Coordinates of C-alpha atoms in Angstrom, one line a residue:
X1 CA -35.2 15.1 -23.0
X2 CA -35.1 12.9 -19.9
X3 CA -38.1 11.3 -18.3
X4 CA -39.3 11.8 -14.7
X5 CA -38.1 8.2 -14.0
X6 CA -34.6 8.9 -15.2
X7 CA -34.5 12.2 -13.3
X8 CA -35.6 10.3 -10.2
X9 CA -32.9 7.7 -10.8
X10 CA -30.2 10.4 -11.4
X11 CA -31.3 12.1 -8.1
X12 CA -31.1 8.8 -6.2
X13 CA -27.7 8.0 -7.6
X14 CA -26.4 11.5 -6.8
X15 CA -27.6 11.2 -3.2
X16 CA -25.8 7.9 -2.8
X17 CA -22.6 9.4 -4.2
X18 CA -23.0 12.3 -1.7
X19 CA -23.6 9.9 1.2
X20 CA -20.5 7.9 0.1
X21 CA -18.2 11.0 -0.1
X22 CA -19.7 12.3 3.2
X23 CA -18.7 8.9 4.9
X24 CA -15.2 9.2 3.4
X25 CA -14.9 12.7 4.8
X26 CA -16.1 11.6 8.2
X27 CA -13.4 8.9 8.0
X28 CA -16.2 6.3 8.6
X29 CA -15.2 3.0 6.9
X30 CA -18.5 1.4 7.9
X31 CA -20.5 4.3 6.3
X32 CA -18.4 3.9 3.1
X33 CA -19.2 0.1 3.1
X34 CA -22.9 0.8 3.7
X35 CA -23.1 3.1 0.7
X36 CA -22.4 0.1 -1.6
X37 CA -24.7 -2.7 -2.6
X38 CA -21.6 -4.7 -3.5
X39 CA -18.5 -3.0 -1.9
X40 CA -15.8 -2.7 -4.5
X41 CA -13.0 -0.3 -5.4
X42 CA -10.9 -0.5 -8.6
X43 CA -7.8 1.7 -8.2
X44 CA -5.5 1.0 -11.2
X45 CA -2.7 3.2 -9.9
X46 CA -2.2 0.9 -6.9
X47 CA -1.9 -2.2 -9.0
X48 CA -3.1 -5.4 -7.4
X49 CA -3.5 -3.6 -4.0
X50 CA -6.1 -1.4 -5.7
X51 CA -8.4 -4.3 -6.5
X52 CA -10.6 -4.2 -3.4
X53 CA -13.7 -6.4 -3.1
X54 CA -16.0 -7.1 -0.2
X55 CA -16.9 -5.2 3.0
X56 CA -13.8 -6.2 5.0
X57 CA -11.4 -5.3 2.2
X58 CA -13.1 -1.9 1.6
X59 CA -13.1 -1.2 5.3
X60 CA -9.4 -2.1 5.5
X61 CA -8.6 0.2 2.5
X62 CA -10.2 3.2 4.2
X63 CA -8.7 2.5 7.6
X64 CA -5.2 2.4 5.9
X65 CA -5.9 5.6 4.0
X66 CA -7.1 7.5 7.1
X67 CA -4.1 6.1 9.1
X68 CA -1.8 7.5 6.5
X69 CA -3.7 10.8 6.1
X70 CA -5.6 11.6 9.3
X71 CA -6.8 14.9 7.9
X72 CA -7.9 13.4 4.6
X73 CA -10.6 15.5 2.8
X74 CA -12.4 15.0 -0.4
X75 CA -13.9 17.9 -2.3
X76 CA -16.3 16.7 -5.0
X77 CA -17.0 18.5 -8.2
X78 CA -20.2 18.2 -10.2
X79 CA -21.9 14.9 -11.0
X80 CA -22.0 13.8 -14.6
X81 CA -24.4 11.0 -15.3
X82 CA -24.3 8.2 -17.8
X83 CA -26.6 5.2 -18.3
X84 CA -25.0 3.1 -15.6
X85 CA -22.5 5.4 -13.8
X86 CA -21.9 8.8 -12.2
X87 CA -18.6 10.5 -12.8
X88 CA -17.2 13.0 -10.3
X89 CA -13.8 14.7 -10.4
X90 CA -12.7 15.3 -6.8
X91 CA -9.7 17.0 -5.1
X92 CA -8.2 14.8 -2.4
X93 CA -6.1 16.5 0.1
X94 CA -4.4 15.6 3.4
X95 CA -1.1 15.4 5.2
X96 CA 0.8 12.1 5.3
X97 CA 1.3 11.3 9.1
X98 CA 1.5 7.5 8.8
X99 CA 2.7 4.9 6.4
X100 CA 0.6 4.6 3.2
X101 CA 1.1 2.4 0.1
X102 CA 4.5 1.3 1.4
X103 CA 5.7 4.9 1.8
X104 CA 6.8 5.9 5.4
X105 CA 5.2 9.0 6.8
X106 CA 6.7 12.2 5.3
X107 CA 4.7 14.8 7.2
X108 CA 4.0 16.4 3.8
X109 CA 0.7 17.6 2.4
X110 CA -0.8 16.3 -0.8
X111 CA -3.5 17.7 -3.0
X112 CA -4.4 15.8 -6.2
X113 CA -7.3 15.7 -8.7
X114 CA -8.9 12.3 -8.9
X115 CA -11.4 10.9 -11.4
X116 CA -14.0 8.8 -9.7
X117 CA -16.5 6.7 -11.7
X118 CA -19.3 5.3 -9.5
X119 CA -20.8 2.3 -11.2
X120 CA -24.5 1.5 -10.6
X121 CA -27.0 -1.2 -11.2
X122 CA -30.2 0.8 -11.2
X123 CA -29.9 2.7 -7.9
X124 CA -27.4 0.4 -6.3
X125 CA -23.7 1.4 -6.1
X126 CA -21.6 -1.6 -7.1
X127 CA -18.1 -0.2 -7.7
X128 CA -16.0 2.9 -7.5
X129 CA -13.2 3.1 -10.1
X130 CA -10.6 5.7 -9.1
X131 CA -7.9 7.1 -11.4
X132 CA -5.2 9.5 -10.2
X133 CA -1.6 10.4 -11.1
X134 CA 0.5 8.4 -8.6
X135 CA 3.6 10.3 -9.7
X136 CA 2.1 13.6 -8.6
X137 CA 1.4 12.2 -5.2
X138 CA 4.9 10.8 -5.0
X139 CA 6.4 14.2 -5.9
X140 CA 4.3 16.0 -3.3
X141 CA 5.4 13.5 -0.7
X142 CA 9.0 14.0 -1.7
X143 CA 9.6 10.4 -2.7
X144 CA 9.9 11.3 -6.4
X145 CA 12.0 14.3 -7.3
X146 CA 11.3 14.9 -11.0

């Protein structure tokens, strides 16, 4: 059984995650940055480019993503809580209209399931770790054929 304090903390964390995803869906890099206490993304699929720390780097990451996919949308699933994190599986969709991750614009749509782990210190978001199958995106963009 959880206590009232832990239920309150879960609710605060879920609200921060909702605000974060809302800012992503509004294509608002400043809102994304503001949702963090310590802006940080860890995106292993992007290698060194996916190690993003600090407000300017996070802002630049989102500006690049939205430039590549101007109709980007994130559809979140349920929130699963652990002691220091919230896990959310999302569906990211959009149409590549600009260069992204070194890939010239293809005009093709993508839709991919992504695992997002939002790490917290108490009720402060300190990092979002993002896992996705880069090969699936490459196939959808027509860059990878098999």
